[in-house]
Each structure stands twice: as structure tokens, then as C-alpha cells.
Short mmCIF file of N, CA and C in Angstrom, two decimals:
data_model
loop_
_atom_site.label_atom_id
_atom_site.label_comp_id
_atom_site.label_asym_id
_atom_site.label_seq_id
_atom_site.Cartn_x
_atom_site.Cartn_y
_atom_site.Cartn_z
N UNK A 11 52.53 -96.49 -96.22
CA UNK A 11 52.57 -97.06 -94.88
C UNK A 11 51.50 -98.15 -94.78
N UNK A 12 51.90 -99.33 -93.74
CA UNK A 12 51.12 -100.68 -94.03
C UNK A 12 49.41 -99.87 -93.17
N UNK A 13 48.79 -100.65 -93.45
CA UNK A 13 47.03 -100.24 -92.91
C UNK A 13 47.95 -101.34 -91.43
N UNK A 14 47.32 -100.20 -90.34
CA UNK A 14 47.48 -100.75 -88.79
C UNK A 14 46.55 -101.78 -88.34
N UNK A 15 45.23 -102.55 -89.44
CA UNK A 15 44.71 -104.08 -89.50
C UNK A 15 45.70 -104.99 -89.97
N UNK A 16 46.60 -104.53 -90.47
CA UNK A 16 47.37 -105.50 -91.22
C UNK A 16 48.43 -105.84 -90.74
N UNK A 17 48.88 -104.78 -89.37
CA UNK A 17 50.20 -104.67 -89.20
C UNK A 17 49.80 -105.24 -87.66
N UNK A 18 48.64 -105.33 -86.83
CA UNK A 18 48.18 -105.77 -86.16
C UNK A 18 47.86 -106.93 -86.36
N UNK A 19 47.28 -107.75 -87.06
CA UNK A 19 47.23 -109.26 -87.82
C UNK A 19 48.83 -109.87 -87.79
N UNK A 20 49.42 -109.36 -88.00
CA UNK A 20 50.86 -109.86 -88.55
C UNK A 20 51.66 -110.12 -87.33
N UNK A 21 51.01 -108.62 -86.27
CA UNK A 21 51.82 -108.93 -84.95
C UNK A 21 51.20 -110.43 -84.18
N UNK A 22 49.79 -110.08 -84.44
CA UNK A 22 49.03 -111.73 -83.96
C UNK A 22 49.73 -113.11 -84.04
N UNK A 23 49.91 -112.96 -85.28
CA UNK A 23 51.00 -114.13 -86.04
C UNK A 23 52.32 -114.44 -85.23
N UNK A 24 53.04 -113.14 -85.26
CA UNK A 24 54.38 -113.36 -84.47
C UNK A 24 54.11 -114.06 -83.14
N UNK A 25 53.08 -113.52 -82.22
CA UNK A 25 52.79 -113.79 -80.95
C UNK A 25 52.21 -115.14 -80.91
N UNK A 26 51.87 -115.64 -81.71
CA UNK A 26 51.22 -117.14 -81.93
C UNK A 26 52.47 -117.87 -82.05
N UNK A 27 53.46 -117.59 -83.50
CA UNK A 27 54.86 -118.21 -83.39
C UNK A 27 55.09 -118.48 -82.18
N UNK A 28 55.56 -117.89 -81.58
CA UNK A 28 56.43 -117.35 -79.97
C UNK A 28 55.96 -117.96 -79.32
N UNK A 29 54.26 -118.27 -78.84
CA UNK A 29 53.80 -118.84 -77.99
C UNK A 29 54.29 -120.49 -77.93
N UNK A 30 53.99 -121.01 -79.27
CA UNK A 30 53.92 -122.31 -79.95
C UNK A 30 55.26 -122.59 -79.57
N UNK A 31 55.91 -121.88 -80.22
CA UNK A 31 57.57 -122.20 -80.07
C UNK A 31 57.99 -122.48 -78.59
N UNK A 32 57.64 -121.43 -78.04
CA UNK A 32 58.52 -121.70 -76.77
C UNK A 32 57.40 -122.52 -75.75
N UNK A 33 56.67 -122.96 -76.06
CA UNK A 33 55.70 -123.87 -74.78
C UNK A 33 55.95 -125.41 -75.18
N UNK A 34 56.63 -125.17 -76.91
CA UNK A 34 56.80 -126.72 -77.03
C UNK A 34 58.01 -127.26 -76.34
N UNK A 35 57.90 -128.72 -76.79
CA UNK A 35 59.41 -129.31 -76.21
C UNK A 35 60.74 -129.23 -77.41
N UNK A 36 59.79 -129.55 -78.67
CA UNK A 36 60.66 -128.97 -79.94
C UNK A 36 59.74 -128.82 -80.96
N UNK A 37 60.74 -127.75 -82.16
CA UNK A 37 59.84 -127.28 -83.02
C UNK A 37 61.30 -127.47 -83.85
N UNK A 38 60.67 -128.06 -85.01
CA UNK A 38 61.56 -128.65 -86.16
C UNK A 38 60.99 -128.03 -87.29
N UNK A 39 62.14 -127.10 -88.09
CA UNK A 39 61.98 -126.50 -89.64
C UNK A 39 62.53 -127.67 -90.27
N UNK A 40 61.37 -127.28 -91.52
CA UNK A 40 61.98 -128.36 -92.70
C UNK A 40 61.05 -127.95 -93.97
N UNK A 41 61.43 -128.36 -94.90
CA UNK A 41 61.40 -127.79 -96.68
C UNK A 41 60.66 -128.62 -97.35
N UNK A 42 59.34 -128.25 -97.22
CA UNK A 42 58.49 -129.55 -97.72
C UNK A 42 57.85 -129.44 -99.16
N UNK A 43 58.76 -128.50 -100.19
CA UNK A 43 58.10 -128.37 -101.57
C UNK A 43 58.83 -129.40 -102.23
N UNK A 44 57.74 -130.35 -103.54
CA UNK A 44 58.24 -131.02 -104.16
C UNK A 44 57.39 -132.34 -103.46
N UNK A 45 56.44 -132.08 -102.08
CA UNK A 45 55.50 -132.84 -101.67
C UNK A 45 53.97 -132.81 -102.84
N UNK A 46 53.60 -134.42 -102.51
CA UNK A 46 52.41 -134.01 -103.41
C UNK A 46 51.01 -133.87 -101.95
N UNK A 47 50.09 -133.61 -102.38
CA UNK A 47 49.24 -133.26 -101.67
C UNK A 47 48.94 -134.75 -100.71
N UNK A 48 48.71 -135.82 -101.34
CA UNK A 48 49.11 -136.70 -100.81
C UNK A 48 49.79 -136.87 -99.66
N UNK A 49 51.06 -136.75 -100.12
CA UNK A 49 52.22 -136.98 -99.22
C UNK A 49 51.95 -136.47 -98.36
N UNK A 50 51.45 -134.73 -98.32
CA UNK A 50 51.15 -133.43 -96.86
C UNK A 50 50.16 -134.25 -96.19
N UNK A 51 49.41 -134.90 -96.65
CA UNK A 51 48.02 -135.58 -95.90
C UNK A 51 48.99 -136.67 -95.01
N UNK A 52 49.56 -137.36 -95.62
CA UNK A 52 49.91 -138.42 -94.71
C UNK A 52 51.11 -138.23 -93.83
N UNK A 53 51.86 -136.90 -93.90
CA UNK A 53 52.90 -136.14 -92.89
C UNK A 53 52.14 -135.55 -91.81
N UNK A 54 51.01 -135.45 -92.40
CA UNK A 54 49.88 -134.75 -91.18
C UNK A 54 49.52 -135.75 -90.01
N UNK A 55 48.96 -136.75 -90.37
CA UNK A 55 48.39 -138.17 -90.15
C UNK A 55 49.53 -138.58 -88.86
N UNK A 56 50.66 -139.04 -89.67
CA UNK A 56 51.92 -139.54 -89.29
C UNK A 56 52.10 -138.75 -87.55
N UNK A 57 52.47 -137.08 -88.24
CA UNK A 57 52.28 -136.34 -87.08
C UNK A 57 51.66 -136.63 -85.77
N UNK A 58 50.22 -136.30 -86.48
CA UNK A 58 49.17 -136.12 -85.50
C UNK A 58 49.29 -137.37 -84.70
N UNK A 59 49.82 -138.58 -84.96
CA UNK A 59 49.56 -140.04 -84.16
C UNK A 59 50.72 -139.87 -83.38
N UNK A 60 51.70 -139.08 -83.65
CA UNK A 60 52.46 -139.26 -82.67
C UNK A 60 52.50 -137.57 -81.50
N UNK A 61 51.03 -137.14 -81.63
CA UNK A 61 50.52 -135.74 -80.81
C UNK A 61 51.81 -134.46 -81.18
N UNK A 62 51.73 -134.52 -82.50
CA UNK A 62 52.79 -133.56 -83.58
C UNK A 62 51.84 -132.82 -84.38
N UNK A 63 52.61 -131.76 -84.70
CA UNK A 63 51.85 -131.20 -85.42
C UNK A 63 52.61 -130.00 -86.13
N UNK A 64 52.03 -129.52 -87.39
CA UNK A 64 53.18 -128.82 -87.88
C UNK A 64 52.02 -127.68 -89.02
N UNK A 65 53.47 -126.56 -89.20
CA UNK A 65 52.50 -125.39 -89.72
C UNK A 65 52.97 -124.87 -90.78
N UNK A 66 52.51 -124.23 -91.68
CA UNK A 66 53.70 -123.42 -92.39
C UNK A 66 52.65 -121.51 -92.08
N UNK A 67 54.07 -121.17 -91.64
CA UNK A 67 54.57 -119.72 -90.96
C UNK A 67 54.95 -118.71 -92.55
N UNK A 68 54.78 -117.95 -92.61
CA UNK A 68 55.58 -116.54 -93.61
C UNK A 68 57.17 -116.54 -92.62
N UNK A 69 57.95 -116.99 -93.66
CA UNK A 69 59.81 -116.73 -93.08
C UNK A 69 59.83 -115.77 -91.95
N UNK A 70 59.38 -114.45 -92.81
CA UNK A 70 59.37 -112.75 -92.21
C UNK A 70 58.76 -112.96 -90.85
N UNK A 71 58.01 -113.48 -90.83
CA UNK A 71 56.84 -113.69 -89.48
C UNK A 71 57.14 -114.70 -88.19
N UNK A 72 57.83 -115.59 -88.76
CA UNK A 72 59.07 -116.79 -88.11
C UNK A 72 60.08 -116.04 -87.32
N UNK A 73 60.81 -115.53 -88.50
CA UNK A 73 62.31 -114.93 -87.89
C UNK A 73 61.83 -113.74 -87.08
N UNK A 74 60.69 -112.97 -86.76
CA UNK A 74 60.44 -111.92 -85.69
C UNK A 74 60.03 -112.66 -84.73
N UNK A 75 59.31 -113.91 -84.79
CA UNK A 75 59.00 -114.48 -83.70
C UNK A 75 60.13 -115.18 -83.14
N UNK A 76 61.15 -116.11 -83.98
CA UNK A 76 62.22 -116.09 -83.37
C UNK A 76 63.13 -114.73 -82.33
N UNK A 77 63.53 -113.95 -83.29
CA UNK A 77 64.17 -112.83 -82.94
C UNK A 77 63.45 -112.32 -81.41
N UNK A 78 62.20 -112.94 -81.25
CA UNK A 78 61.56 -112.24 -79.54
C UNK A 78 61.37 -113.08 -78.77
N UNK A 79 61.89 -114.69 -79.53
CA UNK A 79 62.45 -115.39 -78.39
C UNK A 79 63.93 -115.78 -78.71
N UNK A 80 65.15 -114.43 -78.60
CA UNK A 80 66.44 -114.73 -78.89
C UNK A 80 66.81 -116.18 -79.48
N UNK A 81 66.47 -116.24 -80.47
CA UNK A 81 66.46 -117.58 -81.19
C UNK A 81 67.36 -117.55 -82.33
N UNK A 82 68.32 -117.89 -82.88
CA UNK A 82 69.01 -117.46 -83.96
C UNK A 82 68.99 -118.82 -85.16
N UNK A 83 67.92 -118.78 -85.76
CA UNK A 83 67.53 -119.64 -86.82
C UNK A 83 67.35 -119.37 -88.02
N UNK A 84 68.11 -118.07 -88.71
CA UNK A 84 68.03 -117.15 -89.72
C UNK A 84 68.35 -118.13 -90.98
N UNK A 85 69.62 -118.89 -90.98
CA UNK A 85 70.06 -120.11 -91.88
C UNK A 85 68.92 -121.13 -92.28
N UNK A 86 68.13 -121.44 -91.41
CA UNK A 86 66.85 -121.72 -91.86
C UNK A 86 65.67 -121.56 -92.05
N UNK A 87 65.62 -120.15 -92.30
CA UNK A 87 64.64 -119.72 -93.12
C UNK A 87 64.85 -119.22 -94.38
N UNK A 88 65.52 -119.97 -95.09
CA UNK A 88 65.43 -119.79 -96.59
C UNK A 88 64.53 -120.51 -97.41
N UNK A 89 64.25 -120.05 -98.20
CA UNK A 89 62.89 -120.97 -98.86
C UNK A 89 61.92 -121.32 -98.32
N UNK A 90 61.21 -121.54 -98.80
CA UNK A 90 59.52 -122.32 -97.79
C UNK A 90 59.71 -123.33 -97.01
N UNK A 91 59.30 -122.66 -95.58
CA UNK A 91 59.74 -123.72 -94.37
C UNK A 91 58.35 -123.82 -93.58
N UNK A 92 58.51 -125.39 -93.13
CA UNK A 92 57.31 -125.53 -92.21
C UNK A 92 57.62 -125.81 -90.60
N UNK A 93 56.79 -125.73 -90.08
CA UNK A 93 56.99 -125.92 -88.38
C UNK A 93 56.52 -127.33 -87.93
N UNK A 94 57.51 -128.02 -87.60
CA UNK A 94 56.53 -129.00 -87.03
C UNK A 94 57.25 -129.22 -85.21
N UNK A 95 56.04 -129.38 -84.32
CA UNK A 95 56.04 -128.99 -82.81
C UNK A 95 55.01 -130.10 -81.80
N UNK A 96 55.89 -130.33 -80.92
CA UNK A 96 55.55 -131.16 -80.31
C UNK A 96 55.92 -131.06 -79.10
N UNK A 97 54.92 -131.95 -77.64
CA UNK A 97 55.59 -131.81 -76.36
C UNK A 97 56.55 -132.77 -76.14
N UNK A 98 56.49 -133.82 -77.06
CA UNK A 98 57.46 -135.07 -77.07
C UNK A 98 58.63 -134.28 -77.55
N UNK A 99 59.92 -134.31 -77.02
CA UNK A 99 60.99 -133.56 -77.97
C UNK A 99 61.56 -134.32 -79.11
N UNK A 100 61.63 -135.88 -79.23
CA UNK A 100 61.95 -136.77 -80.23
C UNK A 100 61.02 -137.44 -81.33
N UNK A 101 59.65 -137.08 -81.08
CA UNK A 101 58.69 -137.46 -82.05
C UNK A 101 58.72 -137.18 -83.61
N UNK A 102 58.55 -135.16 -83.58
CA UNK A 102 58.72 -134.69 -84.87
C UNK A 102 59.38 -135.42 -85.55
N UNK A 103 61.11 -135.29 -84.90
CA UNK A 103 62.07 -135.64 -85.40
C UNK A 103 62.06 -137.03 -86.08
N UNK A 104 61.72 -137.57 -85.20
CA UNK A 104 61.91 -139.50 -85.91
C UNK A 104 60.58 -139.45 -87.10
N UNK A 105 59.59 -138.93 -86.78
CA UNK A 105 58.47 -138.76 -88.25
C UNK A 105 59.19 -137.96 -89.44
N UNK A 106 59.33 -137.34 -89.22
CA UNK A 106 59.80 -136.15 -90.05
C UNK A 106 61.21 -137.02 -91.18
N UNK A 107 62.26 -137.42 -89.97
CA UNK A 107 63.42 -138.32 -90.63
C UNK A 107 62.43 -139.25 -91.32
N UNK A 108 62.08 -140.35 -90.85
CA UNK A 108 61.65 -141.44 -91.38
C UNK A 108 60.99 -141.16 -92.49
N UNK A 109 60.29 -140.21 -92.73
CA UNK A 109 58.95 -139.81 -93.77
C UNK A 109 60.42 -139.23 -95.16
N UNK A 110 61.30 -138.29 -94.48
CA UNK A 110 62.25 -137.82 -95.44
C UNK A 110 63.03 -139.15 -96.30
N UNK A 111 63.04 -140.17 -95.52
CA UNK A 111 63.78 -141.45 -96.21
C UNK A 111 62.74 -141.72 -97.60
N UNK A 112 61.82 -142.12 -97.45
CA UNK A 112 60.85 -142.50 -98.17
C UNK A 112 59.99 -141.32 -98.81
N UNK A 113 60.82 -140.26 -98.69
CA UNK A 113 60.05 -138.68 -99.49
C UNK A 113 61.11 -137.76 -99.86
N UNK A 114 61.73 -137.75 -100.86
CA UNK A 114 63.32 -137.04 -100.61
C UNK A 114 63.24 -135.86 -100.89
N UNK A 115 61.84 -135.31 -101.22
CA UNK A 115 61.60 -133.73 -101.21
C UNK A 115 61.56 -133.40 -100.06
N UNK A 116 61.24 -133.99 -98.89
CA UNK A 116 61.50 -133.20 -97.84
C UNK A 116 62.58 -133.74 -97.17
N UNK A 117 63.08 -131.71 -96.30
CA UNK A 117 64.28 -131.60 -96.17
C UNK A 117 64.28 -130.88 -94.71
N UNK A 118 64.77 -131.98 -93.73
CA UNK A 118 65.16 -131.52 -92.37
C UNK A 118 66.07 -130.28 -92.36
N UNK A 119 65.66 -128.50 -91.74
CA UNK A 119 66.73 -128.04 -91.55
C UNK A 119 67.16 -127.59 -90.57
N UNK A 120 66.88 -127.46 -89.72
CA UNK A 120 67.18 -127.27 -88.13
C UNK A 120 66.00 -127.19 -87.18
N UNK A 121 66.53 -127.00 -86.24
CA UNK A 121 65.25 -126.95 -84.39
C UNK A 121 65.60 -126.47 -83.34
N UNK A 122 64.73 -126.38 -82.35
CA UNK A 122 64.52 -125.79 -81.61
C UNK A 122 64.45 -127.38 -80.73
N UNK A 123 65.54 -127.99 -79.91
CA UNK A 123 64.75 -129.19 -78.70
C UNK A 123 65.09 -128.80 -77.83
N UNK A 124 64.14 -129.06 -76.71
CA UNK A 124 64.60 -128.81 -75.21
C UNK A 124 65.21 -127.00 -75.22
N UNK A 125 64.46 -126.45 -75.72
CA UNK A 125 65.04 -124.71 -75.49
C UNK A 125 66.41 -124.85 -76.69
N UNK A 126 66.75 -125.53 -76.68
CA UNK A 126 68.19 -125.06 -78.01
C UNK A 126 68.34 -125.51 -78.60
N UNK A 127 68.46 -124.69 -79.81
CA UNK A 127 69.27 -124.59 -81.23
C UNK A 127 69.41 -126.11 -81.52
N UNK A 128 69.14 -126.60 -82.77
CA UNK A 128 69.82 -128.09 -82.74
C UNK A 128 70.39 -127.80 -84.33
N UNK A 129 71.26 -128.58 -84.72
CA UNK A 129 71.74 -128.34 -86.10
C UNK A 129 71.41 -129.78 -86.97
N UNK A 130 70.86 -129.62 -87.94
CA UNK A 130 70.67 -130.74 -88.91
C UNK A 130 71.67 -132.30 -88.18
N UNK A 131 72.92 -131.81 -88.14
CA UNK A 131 73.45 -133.27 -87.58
C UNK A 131 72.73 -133.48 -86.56
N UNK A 132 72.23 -132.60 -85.39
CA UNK A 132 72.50 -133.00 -83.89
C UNK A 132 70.66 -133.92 -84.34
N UNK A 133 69.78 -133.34 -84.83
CA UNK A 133 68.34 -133.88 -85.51
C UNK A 133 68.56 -135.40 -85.91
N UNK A 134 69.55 -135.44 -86.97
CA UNK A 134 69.93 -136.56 -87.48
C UNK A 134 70.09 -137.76 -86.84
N UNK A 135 70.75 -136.88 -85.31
CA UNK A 135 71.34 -137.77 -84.26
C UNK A 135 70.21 -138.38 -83.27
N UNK A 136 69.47 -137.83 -83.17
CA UNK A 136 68.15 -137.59 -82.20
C UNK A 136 66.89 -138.44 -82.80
N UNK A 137 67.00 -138.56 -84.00
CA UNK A 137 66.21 -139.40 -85.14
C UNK A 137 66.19 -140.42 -84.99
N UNK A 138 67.81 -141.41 -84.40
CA UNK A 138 67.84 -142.43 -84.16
C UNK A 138 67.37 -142.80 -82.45
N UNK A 139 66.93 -142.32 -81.95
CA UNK A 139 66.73 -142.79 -80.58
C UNK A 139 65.80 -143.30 -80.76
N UNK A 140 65.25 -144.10 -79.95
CA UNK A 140 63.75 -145.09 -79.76
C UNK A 140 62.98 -144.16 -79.63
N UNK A 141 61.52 -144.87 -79.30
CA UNK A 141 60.18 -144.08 -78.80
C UNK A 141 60.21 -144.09 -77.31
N UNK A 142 59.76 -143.56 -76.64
CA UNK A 142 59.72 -143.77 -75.28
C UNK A 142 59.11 -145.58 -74.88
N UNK A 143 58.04 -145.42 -75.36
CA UNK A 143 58.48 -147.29 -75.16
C UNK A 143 59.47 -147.87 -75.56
N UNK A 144 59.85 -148.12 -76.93
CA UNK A 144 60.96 -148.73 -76.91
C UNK A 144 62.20 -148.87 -75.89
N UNK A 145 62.34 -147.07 -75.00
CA UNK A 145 63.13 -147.00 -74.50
C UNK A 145 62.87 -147.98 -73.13
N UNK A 146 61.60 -147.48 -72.27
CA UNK A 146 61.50 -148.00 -71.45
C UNK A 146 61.09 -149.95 -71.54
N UNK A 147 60.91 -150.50 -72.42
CA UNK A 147 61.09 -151.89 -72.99
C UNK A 147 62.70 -152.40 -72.77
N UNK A 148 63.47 -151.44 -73.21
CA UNK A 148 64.96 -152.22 -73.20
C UNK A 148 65.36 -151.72 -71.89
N UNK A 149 65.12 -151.09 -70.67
CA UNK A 149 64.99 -150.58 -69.03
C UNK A 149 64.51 -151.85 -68.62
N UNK A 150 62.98 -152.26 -68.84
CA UNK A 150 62.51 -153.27 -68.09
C UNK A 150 63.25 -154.80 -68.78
N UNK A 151 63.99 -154.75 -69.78
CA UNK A 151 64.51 -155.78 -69.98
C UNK A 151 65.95 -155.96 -69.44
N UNK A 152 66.34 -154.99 -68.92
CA UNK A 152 67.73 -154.66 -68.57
C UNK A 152 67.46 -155.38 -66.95
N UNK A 153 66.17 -154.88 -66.50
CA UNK A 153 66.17 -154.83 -65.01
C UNK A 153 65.50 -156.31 -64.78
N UNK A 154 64.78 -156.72 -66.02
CA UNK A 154 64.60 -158.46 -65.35
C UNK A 154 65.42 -158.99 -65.40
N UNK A 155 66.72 -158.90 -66.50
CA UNK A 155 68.07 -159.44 -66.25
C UNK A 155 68.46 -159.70 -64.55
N UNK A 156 68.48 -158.62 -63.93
CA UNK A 156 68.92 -158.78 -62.43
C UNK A 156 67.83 -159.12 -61.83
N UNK A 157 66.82 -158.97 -61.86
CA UNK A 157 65.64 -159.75 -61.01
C UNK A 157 65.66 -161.20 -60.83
N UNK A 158 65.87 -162.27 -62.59
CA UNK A 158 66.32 -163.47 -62.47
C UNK A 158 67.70 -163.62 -61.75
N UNK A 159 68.60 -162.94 -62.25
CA UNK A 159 70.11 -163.43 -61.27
C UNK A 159 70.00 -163.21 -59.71
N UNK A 160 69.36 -162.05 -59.68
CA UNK A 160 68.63 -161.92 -58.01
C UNK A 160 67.85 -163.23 -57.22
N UNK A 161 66.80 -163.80 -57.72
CA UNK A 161 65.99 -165.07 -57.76
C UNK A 161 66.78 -166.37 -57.79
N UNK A 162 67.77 -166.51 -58.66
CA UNK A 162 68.63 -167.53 -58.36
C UNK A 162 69.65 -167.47 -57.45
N UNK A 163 70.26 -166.50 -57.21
CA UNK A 163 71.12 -166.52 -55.91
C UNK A 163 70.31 -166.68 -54.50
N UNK A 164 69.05 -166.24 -54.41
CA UNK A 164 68.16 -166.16 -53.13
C UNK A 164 67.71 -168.12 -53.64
N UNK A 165 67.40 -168.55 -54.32
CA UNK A 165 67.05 -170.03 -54.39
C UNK A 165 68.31 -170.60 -54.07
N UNK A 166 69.03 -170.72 -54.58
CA UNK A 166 70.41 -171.20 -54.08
C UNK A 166 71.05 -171.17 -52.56
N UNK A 167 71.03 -169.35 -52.41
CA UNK A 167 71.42 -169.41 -50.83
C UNK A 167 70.25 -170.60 -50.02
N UNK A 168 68.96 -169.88 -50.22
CA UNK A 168 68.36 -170.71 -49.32
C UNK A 168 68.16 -172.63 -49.81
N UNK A 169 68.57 -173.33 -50.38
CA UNK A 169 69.03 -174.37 -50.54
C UNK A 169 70.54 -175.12 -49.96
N UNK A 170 71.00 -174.05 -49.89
CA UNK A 170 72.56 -173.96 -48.86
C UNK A 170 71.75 -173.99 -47.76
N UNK A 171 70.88 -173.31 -47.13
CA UNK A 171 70.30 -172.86 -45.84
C UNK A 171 70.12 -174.42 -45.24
N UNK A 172 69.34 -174.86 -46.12
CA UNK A 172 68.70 -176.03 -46.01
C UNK A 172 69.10 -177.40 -45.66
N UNK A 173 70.55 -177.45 -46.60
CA UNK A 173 71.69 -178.73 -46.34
C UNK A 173 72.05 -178.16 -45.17
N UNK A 174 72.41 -177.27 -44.66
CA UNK A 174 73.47 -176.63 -43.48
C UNK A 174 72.48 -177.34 -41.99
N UNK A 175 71.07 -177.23 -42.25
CA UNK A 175 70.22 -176.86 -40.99
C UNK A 175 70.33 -178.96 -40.75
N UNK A 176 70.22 -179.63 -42.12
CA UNK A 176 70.35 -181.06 -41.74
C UNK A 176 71.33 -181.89 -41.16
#
């Protein structure tokens, strides 16, 4: 029978999973052997600049912490998997993709965004979205579009105003 320090430590662990997991916005598994130490330094880096951050968990210790937040992510926990978690829900993801282009040992395998389940495609899909600036850049470019067409119809009317009043 396990020593009840050990089995108490382990529950610590689960309850740390669980916490992490579910307070983030997403938590992305992925297969990072075949990295050189290097590479982990600058996935860290990468991370951290975009307020990411990532862990590697014991499978066994994952899937109970899943399992106590009804989480069904069993398919990816095969092999050595790491956590990477963030309050941004699209950050991990676009580091993680981008870093996998240019690192082909690592291997996106599923997540957790916004509370659910995501599957390698739906990641894939989510990879391509902008940064939140970017996003809000092509908003404010959308909306000076109508600000100028706004500005020229108000110069115009009131130039009509103007011939009319002579």
C-alpha cells in the first residue's frame, strides 16, 4: 500500500491540475520529445511573452485531474504530454502552432478553450486567427473606412447647403 505522504503529494498535484485547468481560458496538450534543450528554452520565452505558460504533468495525475473536472481528454494522454495555459484563449495556440512549423518534434494534441474540448483540427483552426491587435487593427480600419465616407458626404451636403442659401 502507497505511504499516505505520497498519496497526499499526488492528490496536491491533481488539485493544482484542476485549479490551473479550469481558471484558465485554455490549456493546450502537446508532445514535446525530440525537443533539444534549446528549443524548451525558447518555447518557454515564446510563451511567457505572450503571458503563456506551460508544464509537464505525470499522464496518471492529468487524467484524474481531468476526470474531476469531467473532462474527457484520455486520447491525449498518450506519451509525454505537456500543458501549456493561458488567460488569452488563442495565444498558446498560435505559439505552440507556429513554433511546431519550425520544430516538427513538437506535436499539437488537443485542448481545453473557452471550457471545451477542442480537437487537433478545431486548434489548427484557431492558430490561424490574429492577435488581439491585429484583430482590433483590421476593426479600426474597417471603421475609418466609414468615418471618411461619413466626412465626405457631411462636406458635400454642406457645400449643397451653401450653393442653395446663394
Amino acid at each position: 500500500m502507497a505511504n499516505q505522504a505520497i498519496i497526499a503529494k499526488k492528490e496536491e498535484v491533481v488539485n493544482e491540475i484542476a485549479d490551473k485547468v479550469k481558471n484558465a481560458t485554455s490549456a493546450i496538450l502537446f508532445d514535446y520529445r525530440g525537443l533539444t534543450d534549446a528549443e524548451v528554452t525558447e518555447l518557454r520565452r515564446k510563451l511567457r511573452e505572450e503571458q503563456s505558460s506551460y508544464k509537464v504533468y505525470k499522464n496518471t495525475l492529468t487524467k484524474r485531474a481531468f476526470d474531476k473536472l469531467s473532462i474527457d481528454l484520455d486520447n491525449c494522454l498518450k506519451g509525454p504530454s505537456a500543458i501549456a495555459m493561458s488567460d488569452d484563449a488563442i495565444a498558446p495556440i498560435r505559439v505552440l502552432a507556429d513554433f511546431a512549423k519550425k520544430h516538427p518534434a513538437l506535436e499539437l494534441k488537443g485542448g481545453i478553450v473557452d471550457g471545451k474540448v477542442a480537437s487537433l483540427d478545431e486548434l489548427n483552426e484557431l492558430a490561424t486567427v490574429p492577435s488581439k491587435e491585429g484583430l482590433l487593427t483590421m476593426f479600426v480600419s474597417g471603421l475609418i473606412e466609414h468615418v471618411r465616407n461619413a466626412a465626405i458626404c457631411l462636406d458635400l451636403h454642406a457645400k449643397n447647403l451653401e450653393e442653395e442659401s446663394k
